[in-house]
Amino acid sequence: MINFGEKKWDAPVTLHEMFDKNKRKFQRNRVIREMIPDYKFILIDPHQMSEDDFERMNTNLKTVLRAIAYARDKNKIELLEKIDTPLDRIEWEIINKYTGMSVDVPKEKEVKKMSEGLRQYLEEREAKGENKLSTLIKALENAGRKDDAFKAASDAEYRQKLYKEFDIK
């Protein structure tokens, strides 16, 4: 099983853990517990993998898992720009689906390198952010709130509050 979620896996990974979370009697009842084998699920969790773990992998799954692990971390996403691995259509679709990226998926037989796709995504994200900020500044200007526009330009937390206030997505 692979954790494609946004966060580290925190659910049970054995059959006994699943029972234990739901029924405390199971833990106390030794007879029942011994009748049910304690199967352990094989879990690949990219959020718990180290760089060494990724490097031991020899397939493009390494790149896909890295993208999932790093997608929400601004500091680590830059590491993905250095990856020059060619990915096929299905790998890009997985990355888009589970990271929230919106890289144009290449046609059936084309190959796009991770660094090219990530560059495209980051450029689009930056352009979207600039458009969003521009919309906010225009809204603040129309509302006669020039001081708020100056503050929003340098204070990300305040800017997020204003995006909600003006319903800018």
Coordinates of N, CA and C in Angstrom, one line a residue:
M1 N 0.8 -1.2 0.0 CA 0.0 0.0 0.0 C 0.9 1.2 0.0
I2 N 0.5 2.3 -0.7 CA 1.3 3.5 -0.8 C 0.4 4.6 -0.2
N3 N 1.0 5.4 0.6 CA 0.3 6.6 1.2 C 0.4 7.7 0.2
F4 N -0.7 8.0 -0.5 CA -0.7 9.1 -1.5 C -1.3 10.4 -0.8
G5 N -1.5 10.3 0.5 CA -2.1 11.5 1.2 C -1.1 12.6 1.4
E6 N -1.6 13.7 1.9 CA -0.8 14.9 2.1 C 0.0 14.9 3.3
K7 N -0.3 14.0 4.3 CA 0.3 13.9 5.6 C 0.9 12.5 5.8
K8 N 1.8 12.5 6.8 CA 2.4 11.2 7.3 C 1.3 10.3 7.7
W9 N 1.4 9.0 7.4 CA 0.4 8.0 7.8 C 0.4 7.8 9.3
D10 N -0.9 7.9 9.9 CA -1.0 7.8 11.3 C -2.1 6.7 11.7
A11 N -2.5 6.0 10.7 CA -3.6 5.0 10.9 C -2.9 3.6 11.2
P12 N -3.7 2.6 11.7 CA -3.1 1.3 12.0 C -2.4 0.7 10.8
V13 N -1.4 -0.1 11.1 CA -0.7 -0.9 10.0 C -0.7 -2.4 10.3
T14 N -1.4 -2.8 11.3 CA -1.5 -4.2 11.6 C -3.0 -4.5 11.9
L15 N -3.4 -5.7 11.7 CA -4.8 -6.1 11.9 C -5.1 -5.9 13.4
H16 N -4.2 -6.3 14.3 CA -4.5 -6.2 15.7 C -4.7 -4.7 16.1
E17 N -3.9 -3.8 15.5 CA -4.0 -2.4 15.8 C -5.4 -1.9 15.3
M18 N -5.9 -2.4 14.2 CA -7.2 -2.0 13.7 C -8.3 -2.4 14.7
F19 N -8.2 -3.6 15.2 CA -9.2 -4.0 16.2 C -9.0 -3.2 17.5
D20 N -7.8 -3.0 17.9 CA -7.6 -2.3 19.2 C -8.1 -0.9 19.2
K21 N -8.0 -0.2 18.0 CA -8.5 1.1 18.0 C -10.0 1.2 18.1
N22 N -10.7 0.1 17.7 CA -12.2 0.1 17.7 C -12.8 -0.6 18.9
K23 N -12.1 -1.6 19.4 CA -12.7 -2.4 20.5 C -11.6 -2.7 21.5
R24 N -11.7 -2.1 22.6 CA -10.7 -2.3 23.7 C -10.8 -3.7 24.3
K25 N -12.0 -4.4 24.2 CA -12.1 -5.7 24.7 C -11.2 -6.7 23.9
F26 N -10.9 -6.4 22.7 CA -10.1 -7.2 21.8 C -8.7 -7.3 22.5
Q27 N -8.2 -6.2 23.0 CA -6.8 -6.2 23.6 C -6.8 -7.1 24.8
R28 N -7.9 -7.0 25.6 CA -8.0 -7.8 26.8 C -8.3 -9.2 26.6
N29 N -9.0 -9.6 25.6 CA -9.4 -11.0 25.4 C -8.3 -11.7 24.6
R30 N -7.5 -12.4 25.3 CA -6.3 -13.1 24.8 C -6.8 -14.2 23.8
V31 N -7.9 -14.9 24.1 CA -8.3 -16.0 23.3 C -8.7 -15.5 21.9
I32 N -9.5 -14.5 21.8 CA -9.9 -13.9 20.5 C -8.6 -13.4 19.8
R33 N -7.8 -12.7 20.5 CA -6.6 -12.1 19.9 C -5.7 -13.2 19.3
E34 N -5.6 -14.3 19.9 CA -4.7 -15.4 19.4 C -5.4 -16.1 18.2
M35 N -6.7 -16.0 18.1 CA -7.3 -16.7 16.9 C -7.2 -15.9 15.6
I36 N -6.9 -14.6 15.8 CA -6.8 -13.7 14.6 C -5.3 -13.4 14.4
P37 N -4.8 -13.8 13.2 CA -3.4 -13.5 13.0 C -3.1 -12.0 12.9
D38 N -2.0 -11.5 13.3 CA -1.7 -10.1 13.3 C -0.9 -9.8 12.0
Y39 N -1.7 -9.6 10.9 CA -1.1 -9.3 9.6 C -0.6 -7.9 9.6
K40 N 0.6 -7.7 9.1 CA 1.1 -6.3 9.0 C 1.0 -5.9 7.5
F41 N 0.5 -4.7 7.3 CA 0.4 -4.1 6.0 C 1.7 -3.6 5.6
I42 N 2.1 -3.8 4.3 CA 3.3 -3.2 3.8 C 2.9 -1.8 3.3
L43 N 3.5 -0.8 4.0 CA 3.2 0.5 3.7 C 4.4 1.3 3.2
I44 N 4.2 2.0 2.1 CA 5.2 2.9 1.6 C 4.7 4.3 1.9
D45 N 5.4 5.0 2.7 CA 4.9 6.4 3.1 C 6.0 7.4 2.7
P46 N 5.8 8.1 1.6 CA 6.8 9.0 1.1 C 7.2 10.1 2.2
H47 N 6.2 10.4 3.0 CA 6.4 11.5 4.1 C 7.4 11.0 5.2
Q48 N 7.6 9.7 5.2 CA 8.5 9.2 6.3 C 9.8 8.7 5.6
M49 N 10.0 8.9 4.4 CA 11.2 8.4 3.7 C 12.3 9.4 3.7
S50 N 13.5 8.9 3.9 CA 14.7 9.8 3.9 C 15.2 9.9 2.4
E51 N 16.2 10.7 2.2 CA 16.8 10.8 0.9 C 17.5 9.5 0.5
D52 N 18.1 8.8 1.5 CA 18.7 7.5 1.2 C 17.6 6.5 0.8
D53 N 16.5 6.6 1.4 CA 15.4 5.6 1.0 C 15.0 5.9 -0.5
F54 N 14.9 7.2 -0.9 CA 14.5 7.5 -2.2 C 15.6 7.0 -3.2
E55 N 16.9 7.3 -2.8 CA 18.0 6.9 -3.7 C 18.1 5.4 -3.9
R56 N 17.7 4.6 -3.0 CA 17.7 3.2 -3.2 C 16.8 2.7 -4.2
M57 N 15.8 3.5 -4.6 CA 14.8 3.0 -5.6 C 15.4 3.3 -7.0
N58 N 15.1 2.4 -7.9 CA 15.7 2.5 -9.3 C 14.6 2.7 -10.3
T59 N 13.4 3.1 -10.0 CA 12.4 3.3 -10.9 C 11.9 4.8 -10.8
N60 N 11.0 5.1 -11.7 CA 10.4 6.5 -11.7 C 9.4 6.7 -10.5
L61 N 9.1 5.5 -9.8 CA 8.3 5.7 -8.6 C 9.0 6.5 -7.6
K62 N 10.3 6.5 -7.6 CA 11.2 7.3 -6.7 C 10.8 8.8 -6.9
T63 N 10.7 9.3 -8.2 CA 10.4 10.6 -8.5 C 9.0 11.0 -8.1
V64 N 8.0 10.1 -8.4 CA 6.6 10.3 -8.0 C 6.5 10.4 -6.5
L65 N 7.1 9.5 -5.8 CA 7.0 9.6 -4.3 C 7.7 10.8 -3.7
R66 N 8.8 11.2 -4.3 CA 9.5 12.5 -3.9 C 8.5 13.7 -4.1
A67 N 7.9 13.7 -5.3 CA 7.0 14.8 -5.6 C 5.8 14.9 -4.5
I68 N 5.3 13.7 -4.2 CA 4.2 13.6 -3.2 C 4.8 14.1 -1.8
A69 N 6.0 13.6 -1.4 CA 6.5 14.0 -0.1 C 6.9 15.5 0.0
Y70 N 7.3 16.1 -1.1 CA 7.8 17.4 -1.1 C 6.8 18.5 -1.5
A71 N 5.7 18.1 -2.0 CA 4.7 19.0 -2.6 C 4.3 20.1 -1.7
R72 N 4.2 19.9 -0.4 CA 3.7 20.9 0.5 C 4.8 21.6 1.3
D73 N 6.0 21.3 0.9 CA 7.2 21.9 1.6 C 7.9 22.8 0.7
K74 N 7.8 24.1 0.9 CA 8.4 25.1 0.0 C 9.9 24.9 -0.1
N75 N 10.6 24.5 1.0 CA 12.0 24.4 1.0 C 12.4 23.2 0.2
K76 N 11.7 22.1 0.3 CA 12.1 20.8 -0.4 C 11.7 20.8 -1.8
I77 N 10.6 21.5 -2.2 CA 10.1 21.5 -3.6 C 11.2 21.9 -4.5
E78 N 12.1 22.8 -4.1 CA 13.2 23.2 -4.9 C 14.1 22.1 -5.3
L79 N 14.2 21.0 -4.4 CA 15.0 19.9 -4.7 C 14.5 19.1 -6.0
L80 N 13.2 19.2 -6.2 CA 12.6 18.5 -7.3 C 13.0 19.2 -8.6
E81 N 13.4 20.5 -8.6 CA 13.8 21.1 -9.8 C 15.1 20.5 -10.4
K82 N 15.9 19.9 -9.5 CA 17.2 19.3 -9.9 C 17.0 17.9 -10.6
I83 N 15.8 17.3 -10.4 CA 15.5 16.0 -11.0 C 15.3 16.1 -12.5
D84 N 16.1 15.4 -13.2 CA 16.0 15.5 -14.7 C 15.5 14.1 -15.2
T85 N 14.6 13.5 -14.5 CA 14.1 12.1 -14.8 C 13.0 12.3 -15.8
P86 N 13.0 11.6 -17.0 CA 11.9 11.6 -17.9 C 10.7 10.8 -17.3
L87 N 9.5 11.4 -17.3 CA 8.4 10.7 -16.8 C 7.3 10.5 -17.9
D88 N 6.6 9.4 -17.8 CA 5.6 9.2 -18.8 C 4.2 9.8 -18.3
R89 N 3.2 9.6 -19.2 CA 1.9 10.2 -18.9 C 1.3 9.8 -17.6
I90 N 1.3 8.5 -17.3 CA 0.6 8.1 -16.1 C 1.3 8.6 -14.8
E91 N 2.7 8.7 -14.9 CA 3.4 9.2 -13.7 C 3.1 10.7 -13.5
W92 N 2.9 11.5 -14.6 CA 2.6 12.9 -14.5 C 1.1 13.0 -13.9
E93 N 0.2 12.1 -14.4 CA -1.1 12.2 -13.9 C -1.2 11.9 -12.4
I94 N -0.4 10.9 -11.9 CA -0.3 10.6 -10.5 C 0.2 11.8 -9.7
I95 N 1.3 12.4 -10.2 CA 1.8 13.6 -9.5 C 0.8 14.7 -9.5
N96 N 0.1 15.0 -10.6 CA -0.9 16.1 -10.6 C -2.0 15.8 -9.6
K97 N -2.5 14.5 -9.6 CA -3.6 14.2 -8.8 C -3.3 14.2 -7.3
Y98 N -2.1 13.7 -6.9 CA -1.8 13.6 -5.5 C -1.0 14.8 -4.9
T99 N -0.6 15.7 -5.7 CA 0.2 16.8 -5.2 C -0.6 18.2 -5.4
G100 N -1.6 18.1 -6.2 CA -2.3 19.4 -6.5 C -1.6 20.2 -7.6
M101 N -0.6 19.7 -8.1 CA 0.1 20.4 -9.2 C -0.8 20.3 -10.5
S102 N -0.5 21.2 -11.4 CA -1.3 21.1 -12.7 C -0.4 21.2 -13.9
V103 N 0.6 20.3 -13.9 CA 1.5 20.2 -15.0 C 0.8 19.7 -16.2
D104 N 1.0 20.3 -17.4 CA 0.4 19.7 -18.6 C 0.9 18.3 -18.8
V105 N 0.0 17.4 -18.9 CA 0.5 16.0 -19.1 C 0.8 15.8 -20.6
P106 N 2.0 15.3 -20.9 CA 2.4 15.1 -22.3 C 1.6 14.1 -23.0
K107 N 1.6 14.2 -24.4 CA 0.8 13.3 -25.2 C 1.4 11.9 -25.0
E108 N 0.6 10.9 -25.4 CA 0.9 9.5 -25.1 C 2.3 9.1 -25.2
K109 N 3.0 9.4 -26.3 CA 4.4 8.9 -26.5 C 5.5 9.9 -26.1
E110 N 5.0 11.1 -25.8 CA 6.0 12.1 -25.4 C 6.5 11.8 -24.0
V111 N 7.7 12.4 -23.7 CA 8.3 12.3 -22.4 C 8.6 13.7 -21.9
K112 N 8.3 14.0 -20.7 CA 8.7 15.3 -20.1 C 9.5 15.1 -18.9
K113 N 10.6 15.8 -18.8 CA 11.5 15.7 -17.6 C 10.8 16.4 -16.4
M114 N 11.1 15.8 -15.2 CA 10.6 16.4 -14.0 C 10.9 17.9 -13.9
S115 N 12.1 18.2 -14.2 CA 12.6 19.6 -14.0 C 11.7 20.5 -14.9
E116 N 11.4 20.1 -16.2 CA 10.6 20.9 -17.1 C 9.2 21.1 -16.6
G117 N 8.6 19.9 -16.1 CA 7.3 20.0 -15.6 C 7.1 20.8 -14.4
L118 N 8.1 20.7 -13.5 CA 8.1 21.4 -12.2 C 8.3 22.9 -12.5
R119 N 9.2 23.2 -13.4 CA 9.4 24.6 -13.8 C 8.1 25.3 -14.3
Q120 N 7.4 24.5 -15.2 CA 6.1 25.0 -15.7 C 5.1 25.2 -14.6
Y121 N 5.0 24.2 -13.7 CA 4.1 24.4 -12.6 C 4.4 25.6 -11.7
L122 N 5.7 25.8 -11.4 CA 6.1 26.9 -10.5 C 5.8 28.2 -11.2
E123 N 6.1 28.3 -12.5 CA 5.8 29.5 -13.3 C 4.3 29.8 -13.3
E124 N 3.5 28.8 -13.5 CA 2.0 29.0 -13.5 C 1.5 29.4 -12.1
R125 N 2.1 28.8 -11.1 CA 1.7 29.1 -9.7 C 2.0 30.5 -9.4
E126 N 3.2 31.0 -9.8 CA 3.7 32.3 -9.5 C 2.8 33.3 -10.3
A127 N 2.5 33.0 -11.5 CA 1.6 33.9 -12.3 C 0.2 34.0 -11.7
K128 N -0.3 32.9 -11.2 CA -1.6 32.9 -10.5 C -1.6 33.7 -9.2
G129 N -0.5 33.6 -8.5 CA -0.3 34.3 -7.3 C -0.2 35.8 -7.6
E130 N 0.5 36.2 -8.6 CA 0.6 37.6 -9.0 C -0.8 38.1 -9.4
N131 N -1.6 37.4 -10.2 CA -2.9 37.8 -10.6 C -3.8 38.0 -9.3
K132 N -3.7 37.0 -8.4 CA -4.5 37.1 -7.2 C -4.1 38.4 -6.4
L133 N -2.8 38.7 -6.2 CA -2.4 39.8 -5.5 C -2.9 41.1 -6.2
S134 N -2.8 41.1 -7.6 CA -3.2 42.2 -8.3 C -4.7 42.5 -8.1
T135 N -5.5 41.4 -8.1 CA -6.9 41.6 -7.9 C -7.2 42.1 -6.5
L136 N -6.4 41.7 -5.5 CA -6.6 42.2 -4.1 C -6.3 43.7 -4.1
I137 N -5.2 44.1 -4.7 CA -4.7 45.5 -4.6 C -5.8 46.4 -5.3
K138 N -6.3 45.9 -6.4 CA -7.4 46.7 -7.1 C -8.6 46.8 -6.2
A139 N -9.0 45.7 -5.5 CA -10.1 45.7 -4.6 C -9.9 46.7 -3.5
L140 N -8.7 46.7 -2.9 CA -8.4 47.6 -1.8 C -8.4 49.0 -2.2
E141 N -7.8 49.2 -3.4 CA -7.8 50.6 -4.0 C -9.2 51.1 -4.2
N142 N -10.1 50.3 -4.8 CA -11.5 50.7 -5.0 C -12.2 50.9 -3.7
A143 N -11.8 50.2 -2.6 CA -12.4 50.4 -1.3 C -11.8 51.6 -0.5
G144 N -10.8 52.2 -1.1 CA -10.1 53.3 -0.5 C -9.2 52.9 0.7
R145 N -8.7 51.7 0.6 CA -7.8 51.2 1.7 C -6.4 51.0 1.2
K146 N -5.8 52.2 0.9 CA -4.4 52.2 0.3 C -3.4 51.6 1.3
D147 N -3.6 52.0 2.6 CA -2.6 51.5 3.6 C -2.7 50.0 3.7
D148 N -3.9 49.4 3.6 CA -4.0 47.9 3.6 C -3.3 47.3 2.4
A149 N -3.3 48.0 1.3 CA -2.7 47.5 0.1 C -1.1 47.4 0.3
F150 N -0.6 48.4 1.0 CA 0.8 48.4 1.3 C 1.2 47.3 2.2
K151 N 0.4 47.2 3.3 CA 0.6 46.1 4.3 C 0.5 44.7 3.6
A152 N -0.5 44.5 2.8 CA -0.7 43.2 2.1 C 0.5 42.8 1.2
A153 N 1.1 43.8 0.7 CA 2.3 43.5 -0.2 C 3.4 42.9 0.5
S154 N 3.6 43.2 1.8 CA 4.7 42.6 2.6 C 4.4 41.7 3.7
D155 N 3.1 41.5 4.0 CA 2.7 40.7 5.1 C 1.8 39.5 4.6
A156 N 2.3 38.3 4.4 CA 1.6 37.2 3.8 C 0.4 36.8 4.6
E157 N 0.5 36.8 6.0 CA -0.6 36.4 6.8 C -1.8 37.4 6.7
Y158 N -1.5 38.7 6.7 CA -2.5 39.7 6.5 C -3.1 39.6 5.1
R159 N -2.3 39.3 4.1 CA -2.8 39.2 2.7 C -3.8 38.0 2.7
Q160 N -3.5 36.9 3.3 CA -4.4 35.8 3.3 C -5.8 36.2 4.0
K161 N -5.7 37.0 5.0 CA -6.9 37.5 5.7 C -7.8 38.3 4.7
L162 N -7.1 39.2 4.0 CA -7.7 40.0 3.0 C -8.3 39.2 1.8
Y163 N -7.6 38.2 1.4 CA -8.2 37.3 0.3 C -9.5 36.8 0.8
K164 N -9.6 36.3 2.0 CA -10.9 35.8 2.5 C -11.9 36.9 2.6
E165 N -11.5 38.0 3.1 CA -12.5 39.2 3.3 C -13.1 39.6 1.9
F166 N -12.3 39.6 0.9 CA -12.7 40.0 -0.4 C -13.1 38.8 -1.3
D167 N -13.1 37.6 -0.7 CA -13.5 36.4 -1.4 C -12.7 36.2 -2.7
I168 N -11.4 36.4 -2.6 CA -10.5 36.2 -3.8 C -9.9 34.8 -3.7
K169 N -10.1 34.0 -4.8 CA -9.5 32.7 -4.8 C -8.5 32.5 -5.9

